[in-house]
Short mmCIF file of C-alpha atoms in Angstrom, two decimals:
data_model
loop_
_atom_site.label_atom_id
_atom_site.label_comp_id
_atom_site.label_asym_id
_atom_site.label_seq_id
_atom_site.Cartn_x
_atom_site.Cartn_y
_atom_site.Cartn_z
CA UNK U 1 66.61 -36.66 7.70
CA UNK U 2 65.86 -40.17 7.56
CA UNK U 3 62.02 -39.27 8.11
CA UNK U 4 59.28 -39.71 5.35
CA UNK U 5 56.26 -37.27 6.05
CA UNK U 6 52.85 -38.43 4.68
CA UNK U 7 49.33 -36.75 4.62
CA UNK U 8 46.78 -36.98 5.15
CA UNK U 9 46.37 -39.53 8.18
CA UNK U 10 42.82 -40.45 6.84
CA UNK U 11 40.79 -39.74 3.73
CA UNK U 12 36.94 -40.21 2.76
CA UNK U 13 36.34 -40.01 -1.12
CA UNK U 14 33.36 -40.54 -2.89
CA UNK U 15 33.32 -43.65 -5.49
CA UNK U 16 34.73 -42.28 -8.71
CA UNK U 17 36.41 -39.60 -7.34
CA UNK U 18 40.28 -38.85 -7.12
CA UNK U 19 42.04 -39.95 -3.92
CA UNK U 20 45.39 -38.07 -3.43
CA UNK U 21 47.96 -38.92 -0.79
CA UNK U 22 51.18 -36.60 -0.45
CA UNK U 23 54.23 -37.60 0.89
CA UNK U 24 57.71 -35.49 1.42
CA UNK U 25 61.48 -36.47 2.45
CA UNK U 26 64.53 -34.66 3.42
CA UNK U 27 67.43 -37.04 2.46
CA UNK U 28 68.15 -36.59 -1.27
CA UNK U 29 70.27 -39.97 -1.04
CA UNK U 30 66.95 -41.86 -1.30
CA UNK U 31 66.59 -43.25 -4.88
CA UNK U 32 63.63 -45.44 -4.86
CA UNK U 33 60.13 -44.45 -3.55
CA UNK U 34 57.62 -47.21 -3.35
CA UNK U 35 53.92 -47.36 -2.43
CA UNK U 36 52.58 -49.98 -0.13
CA UNK U 37 48.71 -50.87 0.06
CA UNK U 38 47.60 -52.76 3.15
CA UNK U 39 43.98 -54.24 3.82
CA UNK U 40 43.09 -54.88 7.30
CA UNK U 41 44.68 -57.82 8.95
CA UNK U 42 47.03 -58.28 5.98
CA UNK U 43 50.73 -57.64 4.98
CA UNK U 44 51.55 -54.78 2.75
CA UNK U 45 51.84 -55.36 -0.75
CA UNK U 46 53.53 -53.24 -3.41
CA UNK U 47 51.33 -51.03 -5.41
CA UNK U 48 53.69 -48.74 -7.67
CA UNK U 49 56.86 -47.45 -7.33
CA UNK U 50 59.26 -44.49 -8.87
CA UNK U 51 62.76 -43.59 -9.11
CA UNK U 52 63.71 -39.81 -8.91
CA UNK U 53 64.80 -39.38 -12.49
CA UNK U 54 61.18 -39.66 -13.67
CA UNK U 55 58.43 -37.15 -12.89
CA UNK U 56 55.49 -39.23 -13.39
CA UNK U 57 54.51 -43.24 -13.38
CA UNK U 58 51.08 -44.46 -14.03
CA UNK U 59 49.74 -48.17 -13.72
CA UNK U 60 46.03 -48.34 -14.27
CA UNK U 61 44.52 -46.14 -12.10
CA UNK U 62 47.32 -45.58 -10.02
CA UNK U 63 49.58 -42.75 -10.76
CA UNK U 64 52.92 -41.58 -8.62
CA UNK U 65 53.92 -37.74 -9.41
CA UNK U 66 57.34 -37.05 -8.28
CA UNK U 67 58.78 -33.35 -7.52
CA UNK U 68 62.41 -33.98 -7.15
CA UNK U 69 63.47 -30.39 -6.40
CA UNK U 70 60.56 -30.15 -3.88
CA UNK U 71 61.45 -33.40 -2.37
CA UNK U 72 57.85 -34.26 -2.68
CA UNK U 73 55.66 -37.20 -4.30
CA UNK U 74 52.27 -38.09 -4.27
CA UNK U 75 49.90 -41.17 -5.18
CA UNK U 76 47.05 -40.38 -7.15
CA UNK U 77 43.92 -42.72 -7.51
CA UNK U 78 41.81 -42.20 -10.12
CA UNK U 79 38.24 -43.42 -10.16
CA UNK U 80 38.49 -44.55 -6.90
CA UNK U 81 36.44 -47.70 -5.94
CA UNK U 82 35.26 -49.16 -2.51
CA UNK U 83 37.91 -51.88 -3.27
CA UNK U 84 40.50 -49.25 -2.76
CA UNK U 85 39.57 -48.80 0.70
CA UNK U 86 42.96 -49.79 2.63
CA UNK U 87 45.89 -48.40 4.08
CA UNK U 88 48.34 -46.51 1.93
CA UNK U 89 51.86 -46.12 2.72
CA UNK U 90 54.73 -44.16 0.94
CA UNK U 91 58.23 -45.26 1.54
CA UNK U 92 61.85 -44.29 0.41
CA UNK U 93 65.14 -46.32 0.25
CA UNK U 94 68.61 -45.47 0.12
CA UNK U 95 70.70 -46.37 -2.95
CA UNK U 96 73.28 -48.14 -0.57
CA UNK U 97 70.84 -50.13 1.17
CA UNK U 98 67.61 -51.59 -0.11
CA UNK U 99 67.31 -53.23 3.51
CA UNK U 100 66.45 -50.14 5.27
CA UNK U 101 63.04 -48.66 3.97
CA UNK U 102 61.70 -45.96 5.51
CA UNK U 103 57.86 -46.15 5.67
CA UNK U 104 55.73 -42.82 6.16
CA UNK U 105 52.93 -43.33 8.81
CA UNK U 106 50.32 -44.39 6.54
CA UNK U 107 46.96 -42.81 5.36
CA UNK U 108 43.74 -44.86 6.01
CA UNK U 109 41.51 -44.25 2.65
CA UNK U 110 37.79 -45.03 2.71
CA UNK U 111 36.14 -44.82 -0.71
CA UNK U 112 32.16 -44.55 -0.03
CA UNK U 113 29.48 -45.36 -2.70
CA UNK F 1 52.42 -71.60 -4.55
CA UNK F 2 55.36 -69.24 -3.55
CA UNK F 3 55.16 -66.83 -0.58
CA UNK F 4 55.84 -65.99 2.93
CA UNK F 5 53.89 -67.84 5.76
CA UNK F 6 53.81 -66.34 9.24
CA UNK F 7 52.40 -68.39 12.22
CA UNK F 8 50.15 -68.20 14.18
CA UNK F 9 47.90 -65.40 12.92
CA UNK F 10 46.90 -64.44 16.18
CA UNK F 11 48.97 -65.10 19.53
CA UNK F 12 48.25 -64.25 22.95
CA UNK F 13 50.93 -64.45 26.12
CA UNK F 14 50.99 -63.47 29.53
CA UNK F 15 53.44 -61.11 30.63
CA UNK F 16 56.69 -61.92 31.44
CA UNK F 17 56.75 -64.99 28.78
CA UNK F 18 59.11 -65.14 25.88
CA UNK F 19 57.24 -65.92 22.68
CA UNK F 20 58.69 -66.99 19.11
CA UNK F 21 56.78 -66.11 16.05
CA UNK F 22 57.50 -68.04 12.68
CA UNK F 23 58.26 -66.87 9.29
CA UNK F 24 58.89 -69.15 6.31
CA UNK F 25 59.44 -68.11 2.80
CA UNK F 26 59.86 -70.47 -0.26
CA UNK F 27 60.78 -67.70 -2.79
CA UNK F 28 64.45 -68.63 -2.43
CA UNK F 29 65.01 -64.93 -1.32
CA UNK F 30 68.34 -64.22 0.44
CA UNK F 31 67.42 -61.40 2.59
CA UNK F 32 64.46 -61.70 5.27
CA UNK F 33 62.96 -58.81 7.59
CA UNK F 34 61.00 -58.38 10.64
CA UNK F 35 58.75 -55.28 11.18
CA UNK F 36 56.57 -53.97 14.23
CA UNK F 37 53.50 -52.13 13.17
CA UNK F 38 51.56 -50.05 15.70
CA UNK F 39 48.24 -48.37 14.89
CA UNK F 40 48.81 -45.10 13.08
CA UNK F 41 52.45 -45.76 12.59
CA UNK F 42 54.49 -46.79 9.76
CA UNK F 43 56.49 -49.88 9.74
CA UNK F 44 59.72 -50.04 11.97
CA UNK F 45 62.47 -52.56 11.28
CA UNK F 46 63.26 -54.90 14.10
CA UNK F 47 65.99 -57.20 12.56
CA UNK F 48 67.27 -58.12 9.29
CA UNK F 49 69.34 -61.01 7.46
CA UNK F 50 71.12 -60.74 4.26
CA UNK F 51 72.51 -64.31 4.53
CA UNK F 52 72.16 -67.51 6.61
CA UNK F 53 73.77 -67.35 10.03
CA UNK F 54 74.13 -63.49 9.85
CA UNK F 55 71.52 -60.73 10.92
CA UNK F 56 71.54 -57.07 11.70
CA UNK F 57 69.83 -54.91 14.53
CA UNK F 58 67.14 -52.59 12.98
CA UNK F 59 66.11 -49.29 14.69
CA UNK F 60 64.01 -51.05 17.46
CA UNK F 61 65.59 -54.38 18.08
CA UNK F 62 65.93 -54.00 21.74
CA UNK F 63 63.86 -57.02 23.62
CA UNK F 64 63.93 -59.03 20.58
CA UNK F 65 66.24 -61.69 19.18
CA UNK F 66 66.35 -63.83 15.97
CA UNK F 67 68.16 -66.64 14.19
CA UNK F 68 68.95 -67.60 10.60
CA UNK F 69 69.75 -71.07 10.45
CA UNK F 70 68.25 -71.80 6.99
CA UNK F 71 67.74 -69.49 4.11
CA UNK F 72 63.80 -70.10 4.31
CA UNK F 73 63.18 -69.26 8.00
CA UNK F 74 63.66 -66.45 10.10
CA UNK F 75 62.02 -66.60 13.47
CA UNK F 76 61.46 -63.60 15.92
CA UNK F 77 61.65 -64.17 19.55
CA UNK F 78 59.80 -61.44 21.65
CA UNK F 79 61.59 -61.61 25.05
CA UNK F 80 60.19 -60.56 28.50
CA UNK F 81 62.56 -57.49 28.13
CA UNK F 82 60.44 -55.87 25.64
CA UNK F 83 58.61 -53.22 27.45
CA UNK F 84 55.62 -53.08 25.06
CA UNK F 85 55.29 -56.18 22.99
CA UNK F 86 51.62 -56.10 22.07
CA UNK F 87 51.72 -55.40 18.20
CA UNK F 88 51.21 -56.68 14.64
CA UNK F 89 54.50 -58.42 13.72
CA UNK F 90 55.29 -58.53 9.65
CA UNK F 91 57.86 -60.80 7.89
CA UNK F 92 59.33 -59.85 4.59
CA UNK F 93 61.89 -61.10 2.10
CA UNK F 94 63.77 -59.72 -0.66
CA UNK F 95 65.55 -61.21 -3.74
CA UNK F 96 69.30 -60.51 -3.89
CA UNK F 97 69.77 -57.23 -6.20
CA UNK F 98 66.09 -56.65 -6.07
CA UNK F 99 64.51 -53.47 -4.37
CA UNK F 100 61.18 -54.87 -3.61
CA UNK F 101 60.36 -56.33 -0.02
CA UNK F 102 57.40 -59.17 -0.38
CA UNK F 103 55.48 -59.29 3.18
CA UNK F 104 53.82 -61.84 4.82
CA UNK F 105 50.20 -61.82 6.38
CA UNK F 106 51.52 -60.87 9.70
CA UNK F 107 51.32 -62.02 13.23
CA UNK F 108 48.98 -60.10 15.89
CA UNK F 109 50.60 -60.56 19.25
CA UNK F 110 48.63 -59.58 22.46
CA UNK F 111 50.34 -59.84 25.85
CA UNK F 112 47.64 -59.88 28.63
#
């Protein structure tokens, strides 16, 4: 119940295309869903986050879509660029403890020219 | 320039030796965390500390130990009891009341 599933494991997108990464969870007590971006050899950095009372959040080319009834959420990267090539992790935290972040296994995105 | 510092970036040790990884933050954050990252896996929580002189085990604490004597420092010791210590180790911190964890650059430990 504490797991966050993520797909695909890897993704190759042409420059200018849309990258879509999907995540699913079981525990309805999760109340904060961040996405992290990690470049090789670096620590993850928060990209965008959403709470379950919102169905969509957009920041620049990055959009999170959230489907509370299906317990699914996804990251869309519009106009994907080679500089977006990185590993992306979805995650979830409980309302009772922001100390326990449950991370998905990650998606390795490659944007090719 | 505020942030989290982890040192060293790369660390090599012989099997059976204990090794300590450094994590320092000047963000004035109360909570600090240690994660382990293996290829193709998400981050797994080793230990965390919400305040000085207090810490809790995470999901994979066996073979690791920590201390929190100062607010800005949270060193992790990988002991010889850790069966498979080769991994990328990440330190993070969070301000009290906030929900975002900020990560350091990581230390890659290789045990030969």
